[in-house]
Coordinates of C-alpha atoms in Angstrom, one line a residue:
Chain F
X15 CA 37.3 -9.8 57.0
X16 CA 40.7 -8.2 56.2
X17 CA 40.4 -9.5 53.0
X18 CA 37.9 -7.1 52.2
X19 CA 38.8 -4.5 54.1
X20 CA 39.5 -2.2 50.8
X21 CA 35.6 -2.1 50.3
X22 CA 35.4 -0.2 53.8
X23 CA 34.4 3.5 53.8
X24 CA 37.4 4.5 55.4
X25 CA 40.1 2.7 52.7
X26 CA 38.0 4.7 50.0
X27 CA 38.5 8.2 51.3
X28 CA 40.2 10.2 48.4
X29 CA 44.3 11.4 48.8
X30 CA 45.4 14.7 48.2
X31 CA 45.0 15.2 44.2
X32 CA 42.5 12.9 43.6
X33 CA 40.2 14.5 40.8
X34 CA 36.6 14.5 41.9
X35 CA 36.0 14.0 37.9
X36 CA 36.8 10.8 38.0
X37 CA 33.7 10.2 40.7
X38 CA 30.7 10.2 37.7
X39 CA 32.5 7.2 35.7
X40 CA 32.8 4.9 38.5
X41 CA 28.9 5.7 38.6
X42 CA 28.4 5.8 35.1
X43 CA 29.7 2.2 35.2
X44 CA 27.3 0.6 37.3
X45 CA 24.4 2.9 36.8
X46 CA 25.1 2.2 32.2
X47 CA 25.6 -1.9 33.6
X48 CA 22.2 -2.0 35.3
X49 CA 20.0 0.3 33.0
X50 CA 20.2 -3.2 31.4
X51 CA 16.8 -3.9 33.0
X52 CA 15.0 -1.7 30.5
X53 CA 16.4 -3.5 27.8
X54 CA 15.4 -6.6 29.2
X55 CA 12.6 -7.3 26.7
X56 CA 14.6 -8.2 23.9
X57 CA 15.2 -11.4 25.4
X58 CA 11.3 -12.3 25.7
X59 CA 10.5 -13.3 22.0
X60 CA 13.6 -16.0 22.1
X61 CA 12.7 -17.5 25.1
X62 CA 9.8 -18.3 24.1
X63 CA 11.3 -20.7 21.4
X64 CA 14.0 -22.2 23.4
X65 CA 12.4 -25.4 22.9
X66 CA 10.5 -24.9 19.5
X67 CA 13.8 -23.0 18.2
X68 CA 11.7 -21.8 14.8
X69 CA 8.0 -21.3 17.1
X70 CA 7.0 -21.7 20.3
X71 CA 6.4 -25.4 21.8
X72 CA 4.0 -26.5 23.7
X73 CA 6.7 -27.2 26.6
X74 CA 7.8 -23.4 25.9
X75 CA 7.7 -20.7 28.4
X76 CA 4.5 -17.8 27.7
X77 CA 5.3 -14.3 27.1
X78 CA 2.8 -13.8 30.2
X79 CA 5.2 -16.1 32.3
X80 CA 8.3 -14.3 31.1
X81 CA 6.8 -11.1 32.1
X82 CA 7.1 -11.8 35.7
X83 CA 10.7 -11.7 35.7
X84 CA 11.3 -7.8 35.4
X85 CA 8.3 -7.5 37.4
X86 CA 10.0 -9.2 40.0
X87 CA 13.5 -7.5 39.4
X88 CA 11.8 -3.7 39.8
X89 CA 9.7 -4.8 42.8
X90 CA 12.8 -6.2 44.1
X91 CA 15.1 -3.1 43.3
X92 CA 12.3 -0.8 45.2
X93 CA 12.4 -3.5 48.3
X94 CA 15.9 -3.6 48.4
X95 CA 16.8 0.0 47.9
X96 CA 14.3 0.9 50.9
X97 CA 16.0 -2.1 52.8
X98 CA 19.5 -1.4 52.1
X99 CA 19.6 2.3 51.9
X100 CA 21.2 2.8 55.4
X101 CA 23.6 0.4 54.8
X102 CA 25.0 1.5 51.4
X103 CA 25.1 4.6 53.2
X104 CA 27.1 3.6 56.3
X105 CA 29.1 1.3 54.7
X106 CA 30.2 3.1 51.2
X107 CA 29.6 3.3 47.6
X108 CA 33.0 1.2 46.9
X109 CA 31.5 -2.1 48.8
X110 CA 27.9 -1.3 47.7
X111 CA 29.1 -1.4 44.3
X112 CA 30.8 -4.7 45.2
X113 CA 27.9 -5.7 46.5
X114 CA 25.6 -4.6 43.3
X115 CA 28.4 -6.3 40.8
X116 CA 28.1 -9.7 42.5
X117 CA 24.3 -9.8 42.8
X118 CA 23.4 -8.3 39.3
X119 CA 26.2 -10.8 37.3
X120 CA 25.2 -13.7 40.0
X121 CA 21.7 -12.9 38.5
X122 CA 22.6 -13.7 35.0
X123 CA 24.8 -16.7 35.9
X124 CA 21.5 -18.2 37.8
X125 CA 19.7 -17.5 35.2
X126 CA 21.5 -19.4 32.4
X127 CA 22.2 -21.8 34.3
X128 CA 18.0 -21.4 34.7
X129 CA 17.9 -21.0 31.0
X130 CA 20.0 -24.3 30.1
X131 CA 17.8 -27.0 32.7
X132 CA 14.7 -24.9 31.2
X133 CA 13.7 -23.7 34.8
X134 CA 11.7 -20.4 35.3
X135 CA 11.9 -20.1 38.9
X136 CA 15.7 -20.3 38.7
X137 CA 15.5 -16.9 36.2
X138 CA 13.1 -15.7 38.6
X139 CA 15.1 -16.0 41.6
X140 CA 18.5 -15.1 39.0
X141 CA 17.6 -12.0 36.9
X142 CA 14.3 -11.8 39.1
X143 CA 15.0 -11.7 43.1
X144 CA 19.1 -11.2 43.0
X145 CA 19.2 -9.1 40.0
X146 CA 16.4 -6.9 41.5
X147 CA 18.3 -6.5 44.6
X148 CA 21.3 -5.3 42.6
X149 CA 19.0 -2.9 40.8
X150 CA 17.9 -1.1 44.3
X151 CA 21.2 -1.2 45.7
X152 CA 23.6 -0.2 42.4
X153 CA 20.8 2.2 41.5
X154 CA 21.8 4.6 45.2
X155 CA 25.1 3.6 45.6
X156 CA 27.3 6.7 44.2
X157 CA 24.1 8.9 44.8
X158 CA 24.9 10.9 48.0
X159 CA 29.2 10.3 47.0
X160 CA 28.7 12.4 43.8
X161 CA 26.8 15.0 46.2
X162 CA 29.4 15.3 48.8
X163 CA 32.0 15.8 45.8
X164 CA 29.9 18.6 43.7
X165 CA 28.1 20.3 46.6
X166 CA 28.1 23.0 44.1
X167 CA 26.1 21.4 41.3
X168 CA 24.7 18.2 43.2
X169 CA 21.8 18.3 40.1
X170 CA 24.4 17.8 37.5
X171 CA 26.8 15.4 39.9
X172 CA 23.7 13.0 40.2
X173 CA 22.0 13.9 36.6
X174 CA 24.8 12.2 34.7
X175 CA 24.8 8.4 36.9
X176 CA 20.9 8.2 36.6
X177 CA 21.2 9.5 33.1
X178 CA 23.3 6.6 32.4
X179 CA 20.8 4.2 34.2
X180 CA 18.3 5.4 30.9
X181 CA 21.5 5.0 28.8
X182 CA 22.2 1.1 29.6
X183 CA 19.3 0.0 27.4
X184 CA 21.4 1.7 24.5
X185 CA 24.1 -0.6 24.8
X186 CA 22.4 -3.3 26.0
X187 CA 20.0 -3.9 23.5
X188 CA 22.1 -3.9 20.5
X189 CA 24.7 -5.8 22.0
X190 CA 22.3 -8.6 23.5
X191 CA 20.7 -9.0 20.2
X192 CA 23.7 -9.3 18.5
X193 CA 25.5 -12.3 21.0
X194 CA 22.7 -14.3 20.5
X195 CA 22.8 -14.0 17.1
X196 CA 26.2 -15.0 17.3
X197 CA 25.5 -17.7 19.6
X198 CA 22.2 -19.5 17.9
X199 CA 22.1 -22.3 15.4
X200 CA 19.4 -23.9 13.7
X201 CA 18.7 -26.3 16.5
X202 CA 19.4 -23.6 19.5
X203 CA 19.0 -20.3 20.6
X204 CA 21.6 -18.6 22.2
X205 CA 20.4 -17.1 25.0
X206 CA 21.8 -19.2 27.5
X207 CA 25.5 -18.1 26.3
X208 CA 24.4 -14.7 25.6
X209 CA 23.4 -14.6 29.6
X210 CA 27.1 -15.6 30.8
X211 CA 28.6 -13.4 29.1
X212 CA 27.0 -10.3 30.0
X213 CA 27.4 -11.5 33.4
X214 CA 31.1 -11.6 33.0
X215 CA 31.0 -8.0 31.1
X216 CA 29.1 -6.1 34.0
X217 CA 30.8 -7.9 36.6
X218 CA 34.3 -6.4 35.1
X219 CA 32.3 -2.8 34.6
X220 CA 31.0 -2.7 37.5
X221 CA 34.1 -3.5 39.5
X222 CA 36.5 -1.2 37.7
X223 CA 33.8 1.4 39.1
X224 CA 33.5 -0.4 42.3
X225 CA 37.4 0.2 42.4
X226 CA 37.8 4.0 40.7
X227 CA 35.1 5.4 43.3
X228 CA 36.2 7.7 46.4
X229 CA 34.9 9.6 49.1
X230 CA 35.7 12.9 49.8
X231 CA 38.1 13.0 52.9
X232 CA 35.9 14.9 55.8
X233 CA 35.3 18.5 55.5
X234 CA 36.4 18.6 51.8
X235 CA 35.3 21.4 49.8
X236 CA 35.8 22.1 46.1
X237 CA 38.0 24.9 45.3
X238 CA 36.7 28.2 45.2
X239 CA 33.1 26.7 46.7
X240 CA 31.2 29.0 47.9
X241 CA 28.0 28.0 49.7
X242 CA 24.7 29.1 48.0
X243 CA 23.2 31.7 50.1
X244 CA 20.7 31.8 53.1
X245 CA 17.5 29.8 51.4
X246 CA 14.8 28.2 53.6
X247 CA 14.5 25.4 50.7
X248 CA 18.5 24.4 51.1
X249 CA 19.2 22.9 54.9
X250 CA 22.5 23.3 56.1
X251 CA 21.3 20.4 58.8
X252 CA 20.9 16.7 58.6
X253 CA 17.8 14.1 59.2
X254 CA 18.6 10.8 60.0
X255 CA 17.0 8.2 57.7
X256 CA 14.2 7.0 59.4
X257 CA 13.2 10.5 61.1
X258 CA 12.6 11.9 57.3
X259 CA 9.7 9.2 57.4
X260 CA 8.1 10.9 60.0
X261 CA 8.2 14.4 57.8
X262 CA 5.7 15.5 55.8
X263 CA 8.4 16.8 53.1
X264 CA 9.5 12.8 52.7
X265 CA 5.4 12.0 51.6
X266 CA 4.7 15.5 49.7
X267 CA 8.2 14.4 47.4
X268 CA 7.1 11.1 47.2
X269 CA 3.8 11.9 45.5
X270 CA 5.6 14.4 43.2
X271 CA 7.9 12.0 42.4
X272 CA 5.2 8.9 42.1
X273 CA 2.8 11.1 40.3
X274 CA 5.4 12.7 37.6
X275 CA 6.4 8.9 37.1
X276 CA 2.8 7.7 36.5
X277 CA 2.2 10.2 34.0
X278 CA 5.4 9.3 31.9
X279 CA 5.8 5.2 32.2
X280 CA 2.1 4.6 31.1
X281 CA 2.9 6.5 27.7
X282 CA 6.5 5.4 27.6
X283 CA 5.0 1.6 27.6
X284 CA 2.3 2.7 25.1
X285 CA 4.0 5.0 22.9
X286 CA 4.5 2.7 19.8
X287 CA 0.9 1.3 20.1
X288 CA -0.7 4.9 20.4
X289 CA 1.1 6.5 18.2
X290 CA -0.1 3.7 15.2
X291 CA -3.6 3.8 16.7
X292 CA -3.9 7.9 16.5
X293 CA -2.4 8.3 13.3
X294 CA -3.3 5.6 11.5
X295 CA -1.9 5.2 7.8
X296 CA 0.2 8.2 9.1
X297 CA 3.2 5.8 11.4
X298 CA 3.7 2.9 10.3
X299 CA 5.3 0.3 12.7
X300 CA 8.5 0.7 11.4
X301 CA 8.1 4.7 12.1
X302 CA 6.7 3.4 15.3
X303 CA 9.8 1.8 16.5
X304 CA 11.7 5.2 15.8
X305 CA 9.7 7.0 17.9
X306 CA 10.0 4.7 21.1
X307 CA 13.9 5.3 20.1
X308 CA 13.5 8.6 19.6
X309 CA 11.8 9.2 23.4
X310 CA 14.4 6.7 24.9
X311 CA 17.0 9.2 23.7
X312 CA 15.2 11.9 25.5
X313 CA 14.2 10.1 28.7
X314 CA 18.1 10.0 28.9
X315 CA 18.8 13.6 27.8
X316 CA 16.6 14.7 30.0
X317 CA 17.7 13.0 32.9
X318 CA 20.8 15.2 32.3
X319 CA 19.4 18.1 31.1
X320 CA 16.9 18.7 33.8
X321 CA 18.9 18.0 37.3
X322 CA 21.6 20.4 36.0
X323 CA 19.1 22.8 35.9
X324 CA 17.8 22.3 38.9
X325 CA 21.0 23.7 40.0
X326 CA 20.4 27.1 38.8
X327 CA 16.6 27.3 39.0
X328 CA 15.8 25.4 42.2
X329 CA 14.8 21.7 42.7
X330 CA 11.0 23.2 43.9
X331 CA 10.9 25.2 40.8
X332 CA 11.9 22.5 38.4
X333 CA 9.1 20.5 39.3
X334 CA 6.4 23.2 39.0
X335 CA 8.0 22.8 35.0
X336 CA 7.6 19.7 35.3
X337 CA 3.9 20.3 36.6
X338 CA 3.1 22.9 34.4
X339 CA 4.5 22.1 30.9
X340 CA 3.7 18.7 31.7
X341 CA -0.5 19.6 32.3
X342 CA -0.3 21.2 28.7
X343 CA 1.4 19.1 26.6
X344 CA -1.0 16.7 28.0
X345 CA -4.3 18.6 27.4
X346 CA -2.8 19.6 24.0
X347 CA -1.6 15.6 22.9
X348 CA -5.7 14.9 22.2
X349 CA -5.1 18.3 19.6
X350 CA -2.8 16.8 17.6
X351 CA -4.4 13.8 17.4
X352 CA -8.0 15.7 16.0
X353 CA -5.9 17.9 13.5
X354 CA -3.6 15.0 12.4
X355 CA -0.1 16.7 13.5
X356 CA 2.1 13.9 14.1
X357 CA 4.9 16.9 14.4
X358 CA 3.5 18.1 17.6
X359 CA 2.4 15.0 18.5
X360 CA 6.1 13.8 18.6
X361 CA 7.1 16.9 20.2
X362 CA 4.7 16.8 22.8
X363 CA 5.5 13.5 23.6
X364 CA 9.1 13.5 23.4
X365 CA 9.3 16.8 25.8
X366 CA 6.9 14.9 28.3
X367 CA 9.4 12.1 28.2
X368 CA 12.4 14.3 29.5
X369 CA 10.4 15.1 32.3
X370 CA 10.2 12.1 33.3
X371 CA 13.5 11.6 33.3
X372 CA 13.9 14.5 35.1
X373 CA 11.9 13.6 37.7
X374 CA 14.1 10.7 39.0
X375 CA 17.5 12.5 38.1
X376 CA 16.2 15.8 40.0
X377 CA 14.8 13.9 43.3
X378 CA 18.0 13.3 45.1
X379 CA 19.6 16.7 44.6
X380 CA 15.9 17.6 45.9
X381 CA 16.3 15.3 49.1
X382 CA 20.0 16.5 50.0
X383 CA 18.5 20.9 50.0
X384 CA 15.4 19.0 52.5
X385 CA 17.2 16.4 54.4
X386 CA 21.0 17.2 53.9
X387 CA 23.6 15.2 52.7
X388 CA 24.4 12.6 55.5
X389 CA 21.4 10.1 55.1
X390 CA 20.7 11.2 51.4
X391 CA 21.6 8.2 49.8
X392 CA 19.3 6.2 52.1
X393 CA 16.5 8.5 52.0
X394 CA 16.4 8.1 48.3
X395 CA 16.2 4.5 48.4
X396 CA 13.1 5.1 50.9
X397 CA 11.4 6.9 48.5
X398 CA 12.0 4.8 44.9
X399 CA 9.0 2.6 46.5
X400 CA 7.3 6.1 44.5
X401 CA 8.6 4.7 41.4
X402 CA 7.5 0.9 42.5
X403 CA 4.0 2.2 42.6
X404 CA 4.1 4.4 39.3
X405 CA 5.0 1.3 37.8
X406 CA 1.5 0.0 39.0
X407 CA -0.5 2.8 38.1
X408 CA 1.3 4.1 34.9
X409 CA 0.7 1.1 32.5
X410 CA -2.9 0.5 34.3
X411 CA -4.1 3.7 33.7
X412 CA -3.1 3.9 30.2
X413 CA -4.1 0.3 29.4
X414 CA -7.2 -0.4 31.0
X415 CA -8.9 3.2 30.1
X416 CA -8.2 2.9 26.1
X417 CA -10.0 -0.6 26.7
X418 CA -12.9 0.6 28.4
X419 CA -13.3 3.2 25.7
X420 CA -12.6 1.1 22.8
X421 CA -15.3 -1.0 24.0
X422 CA -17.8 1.3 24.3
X423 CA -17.8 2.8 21.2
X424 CA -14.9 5.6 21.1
X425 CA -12.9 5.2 17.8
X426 CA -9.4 3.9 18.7
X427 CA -8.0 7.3 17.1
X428 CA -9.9 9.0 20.2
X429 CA -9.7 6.1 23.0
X430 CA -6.6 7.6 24.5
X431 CA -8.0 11.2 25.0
X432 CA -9.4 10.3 28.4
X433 CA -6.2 9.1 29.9
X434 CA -4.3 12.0 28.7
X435 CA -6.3 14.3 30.6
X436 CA -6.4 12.1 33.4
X437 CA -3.0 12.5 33.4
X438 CA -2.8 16.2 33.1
X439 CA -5.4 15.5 36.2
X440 CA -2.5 13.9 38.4
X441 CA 0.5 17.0 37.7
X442 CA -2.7 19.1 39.1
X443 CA -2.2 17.2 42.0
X444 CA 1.7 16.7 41.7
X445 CA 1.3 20.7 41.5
X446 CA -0.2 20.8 45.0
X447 CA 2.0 18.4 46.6
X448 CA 5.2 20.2 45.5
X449 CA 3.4 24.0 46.5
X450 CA 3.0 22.2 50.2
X451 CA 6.8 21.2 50.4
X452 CA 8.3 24.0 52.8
X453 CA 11.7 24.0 55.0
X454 CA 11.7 20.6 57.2
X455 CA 11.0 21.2 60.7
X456 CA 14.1 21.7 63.1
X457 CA 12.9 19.5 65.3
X458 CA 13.7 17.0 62.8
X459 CA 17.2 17.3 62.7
X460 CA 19.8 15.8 64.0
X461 CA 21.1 17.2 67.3
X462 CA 24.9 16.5 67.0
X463 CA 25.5 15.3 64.0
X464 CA 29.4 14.6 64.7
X465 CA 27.9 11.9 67.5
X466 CA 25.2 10.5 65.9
X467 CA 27.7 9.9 63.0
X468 CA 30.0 7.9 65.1
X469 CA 27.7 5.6 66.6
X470 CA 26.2 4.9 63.0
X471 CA 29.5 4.1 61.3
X472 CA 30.4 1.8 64.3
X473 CA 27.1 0.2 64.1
X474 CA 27.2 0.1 60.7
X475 CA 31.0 -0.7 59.8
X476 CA 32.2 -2.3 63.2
X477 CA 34.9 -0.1 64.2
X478 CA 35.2 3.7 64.4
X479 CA 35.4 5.7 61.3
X480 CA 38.7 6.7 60.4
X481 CA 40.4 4.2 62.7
Chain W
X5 CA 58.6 19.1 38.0
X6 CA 56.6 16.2 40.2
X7 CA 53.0 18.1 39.9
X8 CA 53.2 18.3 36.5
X9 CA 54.3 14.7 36.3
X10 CA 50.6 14.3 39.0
X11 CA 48.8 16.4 36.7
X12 CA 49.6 14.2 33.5
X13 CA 48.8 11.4 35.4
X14 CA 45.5 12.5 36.5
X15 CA 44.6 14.0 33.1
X16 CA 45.4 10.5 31.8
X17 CA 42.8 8.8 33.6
X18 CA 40.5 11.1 33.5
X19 CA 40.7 10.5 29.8
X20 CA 41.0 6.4 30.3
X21 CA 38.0 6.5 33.0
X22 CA 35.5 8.8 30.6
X23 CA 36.4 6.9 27.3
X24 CA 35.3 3.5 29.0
X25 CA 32.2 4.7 30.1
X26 CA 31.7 6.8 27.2
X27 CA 32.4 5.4 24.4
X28 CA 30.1 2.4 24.8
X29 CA 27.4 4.6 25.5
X30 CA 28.1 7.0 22.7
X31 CA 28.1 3.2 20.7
X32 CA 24.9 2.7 22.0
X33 CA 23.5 6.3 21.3
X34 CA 24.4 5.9 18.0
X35 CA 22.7 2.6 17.2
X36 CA 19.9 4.2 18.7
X37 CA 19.7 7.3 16.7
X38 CA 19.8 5.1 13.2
X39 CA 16.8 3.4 14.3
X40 CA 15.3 6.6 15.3
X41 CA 15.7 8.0 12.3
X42 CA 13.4 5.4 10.6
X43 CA 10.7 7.5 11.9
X44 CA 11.4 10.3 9.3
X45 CA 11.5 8.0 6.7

């Protein structure tokens, strides 16, 4: 236990001095470390030849098979997050980054080691089960510690860790294809190799993080800070984790949040596919694969972009953007497809994509002006089960309409036409949800917070905070 | 004499902590923008 003590809250609280830019790296290098996941693809294709080596064997995994695994991993990262919320919380960011580094590089070790004996249900359980967990509990980890340090631009503070979560595929994609390049022959594929040692590189990003991140000693304030004035839509109060459950601000943000995610991931999924099918001749698969880069680059952006503006025009009023633009870029997407502009289809797309980015990177500044700062971090785990469900919907939606249509008759130029005005149909609805969302109820708050806060740590951490 | 000397310091890794988060993601950006550009081609 004293061996670890330096992952405890209270050995993480920042000296005098300690520059509260220095807080977003330590994020940045967990949240760039696990982004990972949306890279994870690249390492489909390959494994389905680790037998086969030049094609796939009969012994050889199926794509379908494979697919599981990051199905698993995102289930797993909205499970845990929701599980584990209160205690990164209560514990700390430093030993919830620990905690993230060990799981997410354990994953990949179990998983080469799944790789080598040709075992699915050891990548399943690896990258799967334990790298999932890492997902949900990296993924909240420095959330509400970047808020306590920039309580005067919490948007931007927690904008650039998620925006690095959409930059990890950057890095990881290139990077991966390139060690098992380096690592295949022509009787094996190097995947195995290529497994180990990204496990070793995230483990030593994610710790140097784990080690560079503080907390702000109690009562800290940036100099200068002056608090925003009186606004009913920024409390001054805190709810305790599972009292936000029982608002109806928790469930009115989590279908804005679930429903701004639907309408992005089914297109972001799609994008190369219906680009080539509504311009065809026009983008060519090559042209194709530029585009998906192209929104990538703007999911990130805007995950940036977006939450720091949240901080000068209002988390509420972001969305209604979000809402807004959002409903017609989507009724005008089926225009540029009729008139053949593959300019504003791109653009329509790409800004579509930002928002989607914004949505996540905007929702926990949005969480700390309803629910305060104390239990932010865990209430924002609650509520990425949203994003567990989008991931359901999104692809479904998208997927199974342009089937339906292509089968019964509609040219595949036109099959997608439906779903975007479903679509445009749901930020209707995301409209609603975020026009209901007013100041949570007093009765909701917690009564004496300096208390309450006690008896969590000691629950939590096993001795009294600051002892 | 001793802030300044707490200043450099900090400055320093400021510099050290952004440049090892950054620079792989800038790396990454990068490799990302060349194949984006395919779709102007």
């Amino acid at each position: 236990m004293g061996l670890l003590s330096f992952l405890d809250r209270e050995h993480t609280v920042a000296g005098p001095g300690y520059n509260r830019w220095l807080v977003p790296p330590a994020a940045l290098c967990v949240h760039l470390c696990i982004g990972q996941a949306y890279a994870y693809s690249v390492f489909n294709l390959p494994m389905t030849k680790l037998i086969g080596i030049t094609q796939s064997a009969p012994d050889d995994w199926k794509l379908t098979e494979l697919g599981w695994i990051f199905s698993i991993a995102i289930f797993f990262l909205g499970v845990s997050s929701a599980i584990f919320g209160r205690w990164v919380e209560e514990g700390g960011p430093r030993k919830a980054m620990f905690a993230a580094a060990l799981c997410w590089a354990g994953g990949f070790f179990i998983s080469a080691i799944g790789v080598q004996v040709h075992n699915l249900w050891l990548i399943y359980l690896g990258y799967g089960v334990l790298g999932g967990i890492a997902l949900g509990i990296g993924y909240i980890s420095p959330v509400s510690t970047l808020i306590k340090w920039f309580p005067d631009r919490p948007g931007m503070a927690t904008g650039m860790a998620i925006m690095g979560f959409g930059g990890g595929a950057f890095i990881a994609s290139p990077l991966s294809v390139w060690l098992m390049s380096k690592f295949s022959s022509p009787t094996h594929i190097g995947v195995m190799e290529t497994f180990v040692v990204l496990g070793v590189v995230y483990l030593f990003f994610m710790m140097v993080g784990s080690a560079l991140v503080r907390v702000p000693a109690p009562g800290w304030k940036p100099e200068g800070f002056v608090p925003p004035r009186e606004n009913k839509l920024i409390t001054k109060n805190d709810v305790y984790v599972y009292d936000a459950l029982k608002t109806p601000q928790f469930w009115l943000i989590w279908w804005v949040l679930c429903l701004n995610v639907t309408a992005g991931i089914g297109v972001l999924g799609q994008a190369s596919a219906m680009s080539q099918e509504m311009f065809p001749g026009h983008i060519t698969p090559v042209a194709a694969a530029g585009f998906v880069g192209l929104m990538s680059l703007f999911n990130m952006g805007g995950r940036f972009v977006w939450a720091s503006t949240s901080d000068y025009i209002g988390r509420r009023n972001t969305y209604f953007v979000f809402m807004v633009l959002g409903f017609i870029l989507y009724c005008t997407v089926p225009y540029t497809g009729s008139i053949g502009s593959v300019v504003g289809f791109v653009c329509c797309f790409l800004v579509i994509i930002s928002m989607y980015g914004g949505g996540f990177s905007t929702v926990p500044a949005y969480l700390k002006d309803m629910f305060g700062t104390r239990y932010v971090g865990a209430i924002h785990g609650l509520l990425l089960t949203a994003w567990s469900m989008a991931g359901i919907f999104g692809p479904v939606l998208v997927n199974y309409i342009r089937e339906y249509n292509v089968t019964h008759g509609v040219p595949k130029a036109q099959a997608y036409n439906t779903t975007m005005y479903i679509m445009a149909g749901l930020l209707v609805i995301g409209f609603i949800c975020n026009l209901l969302v007013k100041a949570v109820d007093a009765r909701f708050h917690m009564k004496d917070n300096e208390t309450e806060r006690a008896a969590a740590d000691v629950a939590a951490v096993g001795k009294p905070a600051g002892a | 004499m001793q802030s300044a000397q707490q200043n450099g310091s900090s400055t320093l890794k400021l510099i050290l902590a952004w440049g090892f988060v950054g620079i792989p993601l800038l790396w990454g950006v990068l490799q990302t923008l060349s194949n984006a550009m395919k779709l102007f081609q």
